[in-house]
């Protein structure tokens, strides 16, 4: 009899959860539908009417082996058509309560909104779409590396908001040691110094059980203060210490000649190729190896992992230090892969954007890379639009990557779940 009552209670709980999920899905579907309608109305009023000329998108450059014709889009007609499509789709979702694939519909709506904005900005002008895609990959690289560092750390249940500081010391080390000994040595030192700061974070939160958020903030403040002091004290009076060589783009034979795709993926510098390789190897390491299985066990249930003979503390030390090394490599991109010199606070919050990409990618390296490409697109968009001289103030254009971060983290993450034990110190019994 007690068992029967217990079963009834479980059934009631399950039915209650199903009702809550159904209500949540319907609410999300309605929100998606209304947003799509708003997008459609916004496009028709601001980007649809009163536009003269065609938007010309260049798919090739004069020096390319294979030259493709330009993509010509009638600006007003395209935007009005898209606005009607979005209004129709949004109305259909609202009326039919289409709960399936609401996030996919919203993502498609945002994509169409961006294309309409590009068409509006390019109306009567020409715009290199291939150059934009190439810039997107370049700008996404440090964000993807920061996201990878976050994944390596948070998969073992250590919150690491100190990635911004690790990027910064990596950039500084790359500039100084690159100026003294060359780019390769500078890169090695950037990785080592990033790993040192990763180990410092691990030491604080594992051995001394400092709050993980506070430790990350301390790492950021230490990195910012230290690099600012050394820059004003030494680099400004010794400019030869801040003149590092830059890794030049490497063309991969045959693949670099593919139209559009070749310049985008196969005419990049060492950091872009390194980021792609790290994404693939990290994915294999976490999900296809025994070490990765232990790593995930430590992040989900450290006590159970310890019972099975896994050294929880060692796994955490190793992976947080590796995260620092990856962040140091990402930091070197700013100096050795971009401008060849260090400027104060030059990372510009890319570590925090990387953490947003990590969450949006659901703690998976490939998902984080895809999210980083979205943020990289927003970052490169503000530069390209400045060239087109759009009437939007430059200050608003500079806000694009940060606005994208807020929008995607606040509205599109859905039911992303962090590792179960994240943020909790482990005390071995």
Coordinates of C-alpha atoms in Angstrom, one line a residue:
X1 CA 0.0 0.0 0.0
X2 CA 2.8 2.5 0.9
X3 CA 4.4 1.6 -2.4
X4 CA 1.2 2.3 -4.3
X5 CA 0.9 5.7 -2.7
X6 CA 4.6 6.4 -3.5
X7 CA 3.9 5.5 -7.2
X8 CA 1.0 7.9 -7.3
X9 CA 3.1 10.7 -5.9
X10 CA 5.8 10.1 -8.6
X11 CA 3.1 10.1 -11.3
X12 CA 1.8 13.4 -10.1
X13 CA 5.3 14.9 -10.0
X14 CA 5.9 13.7 -13.6
X15 CA 2.6 15.1 -14.8
X16 CA 3.3 18.4 -13.1
X17 CA 6.8 18.6 -14.8
X18 CA 5.2 17.8 -18.2
X19 CA 2.7 20.6 -17.8
X20 CA 5.4 23.0 -16.8
X21 CA 7.6 22.0 -19.8
X22 CA 4.6 22.3 -22.1
X23 CA 3.8 25.8 -20.7
X24 CA 7.4 26.8 -21.0
X25 CA 7.6 25.6 -24.6
X26 CA 4.4 27.4 -25.5
X27 CA 5.7 30.6 -23.9
X28 CA 8.9 30.4 -25.8
X29 CA 7.1 29.7 -29.1
X30 CA 4.9 32.8 -28.5
X31 CA 7.9 34.9 -27.7
X32 CA 9.6 33.7 -30.9
X33 CA 6.6 34.4 -33.0
X34 CA 6.2 38.0 -31.6
X35 CA 9.9 38.6 -32.1
X36 CA 9.7 37.5 -35.8
X37 CA 6.8 39.8 -36.4
X38 CA 8.7 42.7 -34.8
X39 CA 11.7 41.9 -36.9
X40 CA 9.5 41.9 -40.1
X41 CA 7.9 45.2 -39.2
X42 CA 11.3 46.8 -38.3
X43 CA 12.9 45.6 -41.5
X44 CA 10.0 46.9 -43.7
X45 CA 10.0 50.4 -42.1
X46 CA 13.8 51.0 -41.6
X47 CA 15.5 48.8 -44.2
X48 CA 12.8 48.3 -46.9
X49 CA 11.3 51.5 -48.2
X50 CA 13.2 54.5 -49.6
X51 CA 16.3 52.6 -50.6
X52 CA 17.8 53.2 -54.0
X53 CA 20.2 51.0 -55.9
X54 CA 21.5 47.5 -55.6
X55 CA 23.7 45.9 -53.0
X56 CA 26.8 44.5 -54.7
X57 CA 28.7 41.8 -52.8
X58 CA 32.1 40.8 -54.1
X59 CA 32.8 37.1 -53.9
X60 CA 36.3 37.2 -55.3
X61 CA 39.3 39.5 -55.3
X62 CA 41.4 40.5 -58.4
X63 CA 44.4 38.3 -57.3
X64 CA 42.2 35.1 -56.8
X65 CA 42.9 32.2 -59.1
X66 CA 39.2 31.7 -59.8
X67 CA 37.1 34.8 -60.1
X68 CA 33.4 34.6 -59.4
X69 CA 30.9 37.2 -60.6
X70 CA 29.6 39.7 -58.0
X71 CA 26.4 38.9 -56.1
X72 CA 23.9 41.7 -56.9
X73 CA 20.9 42.1 -54.7
X74 CA 18.0 44.5 -55.3
X75 CA 18.1 46.2 -51.9
X76 CA 14.5 47.4 -51.4
X77 CA 12.9 44.4 -53.0
X78 CA 14.9 41.9 -51.0
X79 CA 14.3 43.6 -47.6
X80 CA 10.6 43.9 -48.2
X81 CA 10.3 40.3 -49.2
X82 CA 12.2 39.2 -46.1
X83 CA 10.0 41.4 -43.9
X84 CA 6.8 39.7 -45.3
X85 CA 8.4 36.2 -44.8
X86 CA 9.2 37.0 -41.2
X87 CA 5.8 38.5 -40.5
X88 CA 4.1 35.4 -42.1
X89 CA 6.3 32.9 -40.2
X90 CA 5.8 34.7 -36.9
X91 CA 2.1 34.9 -37.3
X92 CA 1.9 31.2 -38.1
X93 CA 3.9 30.3 -35.0
X94 CA 1.6 32.4 -32.8
X95 CA -1.6 31.1 -34.2
X96 CA -0.6 27.4 -34.3
X97 CA 1.4 27.5 -31.1
X98 CA 4.4 25.8 -32.9
X99 CA 6.5 24.7 -30.0
X100 CA 9.0 22.7 -32.0
X101 CA 12.3 24.3 -33.2
X102 CA 11.4 27.7 -31.8
X103 CA 15.2 28.5 -31.2
X104 CA 15.9 27.5 -34.8
X105 CA 13.2 29.9 -36.1
X106 CA 14.6 32.6 -33.9
X107 CA 18.2 32.0 -35.1
X108 CA 17.0 32.1 -38.7
X109 CA 15.1 35.3 -38.0
X110 CA 18.2 36.9 -36.6
X111 CA 20.2 35.7 -39.6
X112 CA 17.8 37.3 -42.0
X113 CA 17.7 40.5 -40.0
X114 CA 21.5 40.7 -40.3
X115 CA 21.4 40.1 -44.1
X116 CA 18.8 42.8 -44.5
X117 CA 21.0 45.2 -42.5
X118 CA 24.0 44.3 -44.7
X119 CA 21.9 44.9 -47.9
X120 CA 20.7 48.2 -46.5
X121 CA 24.2 49.3 -45.6
X122 CA 25.6 48.2 -49.0
X123 CA 22.8 49.7 -51.2
X124 CA 24.3 51.6 -54.0
X125 CA 27.8 50.5 -53.0
X126 CA 30.0 47.4 -53.2
X127 CA 31.2 45.2 -50.4
X128 CA 33.7 42.3 -50.2
X129 CA 31.8 39.4 -48.7
X130 CA 34.9 37.2 -48.9
X131 CA 36.9 39.7 -47.0
X132 CA 34.2 39.9 -44.4
X133 CA 34.2 36.1 -44.0
X134 CA 38.0 36.1 -43.7
X135 CA 37.9 38.8 -41.1
X136 CA 35.2 36.9 -39.2
X137 CA 37.5 33.9 -38.9
X138 CA 40.4 36.0 -37.8
X139 CA 38.3 37.9 -35.2
X140 CA 36.8 34.7 -33.9
X141 CA 40.1 33.1 -33.2
X142 CA 40.9 34.6 -29.7
X143 CA 37.3 34.2 -28.7
X144 CA 37.3 30.5 -29.6
X145 CA 40.6 30.0 -27.8
X146 CA 39.2 31.8 -24.7
X147 CA 36.1 29.5 -24.9
X148 CA 38.3 26.4 -25.1
X149 CA 40.2 27.6 -22.0
X150 CA 36.9 27.9 -20.2
X151 CA 35.8 24.5 -21.3
X152 CA 38.9 22.8 -20.1
X153 CA 38.6 24.5 -16.7
X154 CA 34.8 24.3 -16.2
X155 CA 34.6 20.6 -17.4
X156 CA 36.5 19.8 -14.2
X157 CA 34.1 22.1 -12.2
X158 CA 36.4 25.1 -11.8
X159 CA 34.8 28.4 -12.8
X160 CA 37.5 30.5 -14.6
X161 CA 36.5 34.1 -15.2
X162 CA 40.3 34.9 -15.0
X163 CA 40.7 34.0 -18.7
X164 CA 40.7 37.7 -19.7
X165 CA 43.7 38.2 -17.5
X166 CA 45.4 35.1 -18.9
X167 CA 44.8 36.5 -22.4
X168 CA 46.4 39.8 -21.4
X169 CA 49.6 38.3 -19.9
X170 CA 49.9 36.1 -22.9
X171 CA 49.7 39.1 -25.2
X172 CA 52.3 41.0 -23.1
X173 CA 54.7 38.0 -22.9
X174 CA 54.4 37.4 -26.7
X175 CA 55.2 41.0 -27.5
X176 CA 58.2 41.3 -25.1
X177 CA 59.8 37.9 -25.7
X178 CA 58.9 38.0 -29.4
X179 CA 60.7 41.3 -29.7
X180 CA 63.8 39.9 -27.9
X181 CA 64.0 36.4 -29.4
X182 CA 61.6 36.1 -32.3
X183 CA 58.0 35.1 -32.8
X184 CA 58.4 31.4 -32.0
X185 CA 60.1 32.0 -28.7
X186 CA 57.6 34.7 -27.9
X187 CA 54.8 32.3 -28.5
X188 CA 56.3 29.7 -26.2
X189 CA 56.7 32.2 -23.4
X190 CA 53.1 33.4 -23.9
X191 CA 51.9 29.9 -23.5
X192 CA 54.1 29.3 -20.4
X193 CA 53.1 32.5 -18.7
X194 CA 49.4 31.8 -19.4
X195 CA 49.9 28.3 -17.9
X196 CA 51.5 29.9 -14.8
X197 CA 48.5 32.1 -14.2
X198 CA 46.3 29.1 -14.8
X199 CA 48.2 27.2 -12.2
X200 CA 47.9 30.2 -9.8
X201 CA 44.2 30.1 -10.2
X202 CA 44.1 26.4 -9.6
X203 CA 46.3 26.7 -6.5
X204 CA 44.0 29.4 -5.0
X205 CA 40.7 27.6 -5.6
X206 CA 41.9 24.0 -5.0
X207 CA 44.4 24.1 -2.2
X208 CA 43.4 27.3 -0.4
X209 CA 39.7 27.0 -1.4
X210 CA 39.3 30.7 -2.3
X211 CA 36.0 31.4 -3.9
X212 CA 36.3 30.7 -7.6
X213 CA 34.7 33.9 -8.7
X214 CA 36.9 36.0 -6.4
X215 CA 40.0 34.2 -7.6
X216 CA 39.2 34.9 -11.2
X217 CA 38.6 38.6 -10.5
X218 CA 41.9 38.7 -8.7
X219 CA 43.7 37.1 -11.6
X220 CA 42.2 39.7 -14.0
X221 CA 43.1 42.6 -11.7
X222 CA 46.6 41.3 -11.2
X223 CA 47.1 40.8 -15.0
X224 CA 45.7 44.3 -15.8
X225 CA 47.8 46.0 -13.1
X226 CA 51.0 44.1 -13.8
X227 CA 50.9 44.6 -17.6
X228 CA 49.9 48.3 -17.3
X229 CA 52.8 48.9 -14.8
X230 CA 55.4 47.1 -16.9
X231 CA 54.1 48.9 -20.1
X232 CA 54.4 52.4 -18.6
X233 CA 57.7 51.6 -16.8
X234 CA 59.6 49.7 -19.5
X235 CA 57.9 49.4 -22.8
X236 CA 57.3 53.2 -23.3
X237 CA 61.0 53.9 -22.5
X238 CA 62.3 50.9 -24.5
X239 CA 60.2 50.7 -27.7
X240 CA 62.5 48.0 -29.1
X241 CA 60.9 45.6 -26.5
X242 CA 57.5 46.2 -28.0
X243 CA 58.2 45.5 -31.7
X244 CA 57.5 41.8 -32.2
X245 CA 57.4 40.1 -35.6
X246 CA 54.0 39.0 -36.8
X247 CA 53.1 35.5 -38.0
X248 CA 52.2 35.9 -41.7
X249 CA 49.3 34.1 -43.4
X250 CA 50.2 30.6 -44.7
X251 CA 48.6 29.6 -48.0
X252 CA 47.7 25.9 -48.2
X253 CA 48.3 24.8 -51.8
X254 CA 45.2 24.0 -54.0
X255 CA 42.8 24.5 -51.0
X256 CA 43.6 28.3 -50.9
X257 CA 42.5 28.6 -54.5
X258 CA 38.9 27.5 -53.8
X259 CA 36.6 30.5 -54.3
X260 CA 35.3 32.1 -51.1
X261 CA 36.2 29.1 -48.9
X262 CA 39.9 29.2 -49.8
X263 CA 40.7 32.8 -48.6
X264 CA 38.4 32.3 -45.6
X265 CA 39.9 29.1 -44.2
X266 CA 43.1 28.3 -46.0
X267 CA 44.9 31.7 -46.3
X268 CA 45.2 32.3 -42.5
X269 CA 48.0 32.6 -40.0
X270 CA 49.3 30.1 -37.6
X271 CA 46.8 31.1 -34.8
X272 CA 43.8 30.3 -36.9
X273 CA 45.1 26.9 -37.9
X274 CA 46.2 26.3 -34.3
X275 CA 42.7 27.2 -33.0
X276 CA 41.0 24.7 -35.4
X277 CA 43.5 22.0 -34.4
X278 CA 42.9 22.7 -30.7
X279 CA 39.2 22.5 -31.1
X280 CA 39.5 19.1 -32.8
X281 CA 42.0 17.7 -30.4
X282 CA 40.1 19.0 -27.3
X283 CA 36.9 17.4 -28.6
X284 CA 38.7 14.1 -29.0
X285 CA 40.4 14.5 -25.6
X286 CA 37.2 15.2 -23.7
X287 CA 34.8 12.8 -25.4
X288 CA 36.8 10.0 -26.9
X289 CA 39.6 9.1 -24.4
X290 CA 39.7 7.5 -21.0
X291 CA 41.3 10.6 -19.6
X292 CA 38.5 12.7 -20.9
X293 CA 36.0 10.4 -19.3
X294 CA 37.7 10.9 -15.9
X295 CA 37.8 14.6 -16.6
X296 CA 34.0 14.7 -17.1
X297 CA 33.4 12.5 -14.1
X298 CA 35.3 15.0 -12.0
X299 CA 33.1 17.8 -13.2
X300 CA 29.9 16.0 -12.7
X301 CA 30.4 13.9 -9.6
X302 CA 33.9 14.3 -8.0
X303 CA 33.1 12.1 -5.0
X304 CA 32.0 9.1 -7.2
X305 CA 35.2 9.7 -9.4
X306 CA 37.3 9.6 -6.3
X307 CA 35.7 6.4 -5.1
X308 CA 36.7 4.8 -8.4
X309 CA 40.3 5.8 -7.9
X310 CA 40.5 9.1 -9.9
X311 CA 42.7 11.7 -8.3
X312 CA 40.2 14.6 -8.4
X313 CA 42.6 17.3 -7.3
X314 CA 45.4 16.3 -9.8
X315 CA 42.9 16.3 -12.7
X316 CA 41.7 19.7 -11.7
X317 CA 45.2 21.1 -11.4
X318 CA 46.2 19.7 -14.8
X319 CA 43.2 20.9 -16.7
X320 CA 43.1 24.4 -15.2
X321 CA 46.8 24.8 -16.0
X322 CA 46.1 23.6 -19.6
X323 CA 43.3 26.1 -19.8
X324 CA 45.8 28.9 -18.8
X325 CA 48.2 27.7 -21.6
X326 CA 45.4 27.8 -24.2
X327 CA 44.5 31.3 -23.0
X328 CA 48.1 32.3 -23.2
X329 CA 48.2 31.1 -26.8
X330 CA 45.0 33.1 -27.5
X331 CA 46.6 36.1 -25.9
X332 CA 49.6 35.9 -28.2
X333 CA 47.2 36.4 -31.2
X334 CA 46.8 40.0 -30.2
X335 CA 50.5 40.8 -30.6
X336 CA 52.2 38.1 -32.6
X337 CA 49.2 37.4 -34.8
X338 CA 47.8 40.9 -35.3
X339 CA 49.6 44.1 -34.6
X340 CA 53.1 43.2 -33.4
X341 CA 53.0 45.4 -30.3
X342 CA 51.3 45.5 -26.8
X343 CA 48.9 48.1 -25.7
X344 CA 47.2 48.4 -22.3
X345 CA 44.0 46.4 -21.9
X346 CA 44.2 45.4 -25.6
X347 CA 42.2 42.2 -25.2
X348 CA 39.1 44.3 -24.9
X349 CA 36.9 41.8 -23.0
X350 CA 37.5 38.9 -25.4
X351 CA 38.0 36.6 -22.4
X352 CA 34.5 37.3 -21.2
X353 CA 33.0 37.0 -24.7
X354 CA 34.8 33.7 -24.9
X355 CA 33.0 32.5 -21.8
X356 CA 29.7 33.6 -23.4
X357 CA 30.7 31.5 -26.4
X358 CA 31.5 28.6 -24.1
X359 CA 28.0 28.8 -22.5
X360 CA 26.2 29.3 -25.9
X361 CA 28.2 26.3 -27.2
X362 CA 27.0 24.2 -24.3
X363 CA 30.5 23.5 -23.0
X364 CA 31.4 21.6 -26.2
X365 CA 34.5 22.7 -28.2
X366 CA 32.8 22.6 -31.6
X367 CA 29.7 24.4 -30.3
X368 CA 32.0 27.1 -28.7
X369 CA 33.8 27.5 -32.1
X370 CA 30.4 28.1 -33.9
X371 CA 29.4 30.6 -31.2
X372 CA 32.8 32.3 -31.5
X373 CA 32.3 32.7 -35.3
X374 CA 29.0 34.5 -34.5
X375 CA 30.8 36.9 -32.1
X376 CA 33.6 37.2 -34.6
X377 CA 31.2 38.2 -37.3
X378 CA 29.7 40.9 -35.0
X379 CA 33.2 42.1 -34.3
X380 CA 34.3 42.3 -38.0
X381 CA 30.9 43.8 -39.0
X382 CA 31.5 47.0 -37.1
X383 CA 34.8 47.5 -38.9
X384 CA 33.5 46.8 -42.4
X385 CA 30.4 49.1 -41.8
X386 CA 32.8 51.9 -40.8
X387 CA 34.4 51.5 -44.3
X388 CA 30.9 51.8 -45.9
X389 CA 30.3 55.0 -44.0
X390 CA 26.9 54.1 -42.8
X391 CA 24.9 56.8 -40.9
X392 CA 25.2 54.8 -37.7
X393 CA 27.6 56.4 -35.2
X394 CA 30.9 54.6 -34.8
X395 CA 30.4 54.3 -31.0
X396 CA 27.3 52.1 -31.7
X397 CA 29.2 50.1 -34.3
X398 CA 31.9 49.4 -31.7
X399 CA 29.3 48.0 -29.4
X400 CA 28.2 45.3 -31.9
X401 CA 30.2 42.3 -30.4
X402 CA 29.1 43.1 -26.9
X403 CA 25.5 43.6 -27.9
X404 CA 25.7 40.2 -29.6
X405 CA 27.1 38.7 -26.4
X406 CA 24.1 40.0 -24.4
X407 CA 21.5 38.9 -26.9
X408 CA 22.8 35.4 -27.4
X409 CA 23.5 34.7 -23.7
X410 CA 20.2 36.2 -22.5
X411 CA 17.9 34.9 -25.2
X412 CA 19.3 32.0 -27.1
X413 CA 21.0 29.6 -24.7
X414 CA 17.9 27.7 -23.9
X415 CA 18.4 24.8 -21.5
X416 CA 22.2 24.8 -21.5
X417 CA 23.4 22.9 -18.4
X418 CA 26.8 23.4 -16.8
X419 CA 28.7 20.5 -15.2
X420 CA 26.9 19.5 -12.1
X421 CA 29.7 20.1 -9.6
X422 CA 30.8 23.5 -11.0
X423 CA 31.9 26.0 -8.5
X424 CA 32.0 23.6 -5.6
X425 CA 35.3 22.9 -3.8
X426 CA 36.1 19.2 -3.3
X427 CA 37.4 18.1 0.1
X428 CA 38.9 14.7 0.1
X429 CA 37.6 12.6 3.0

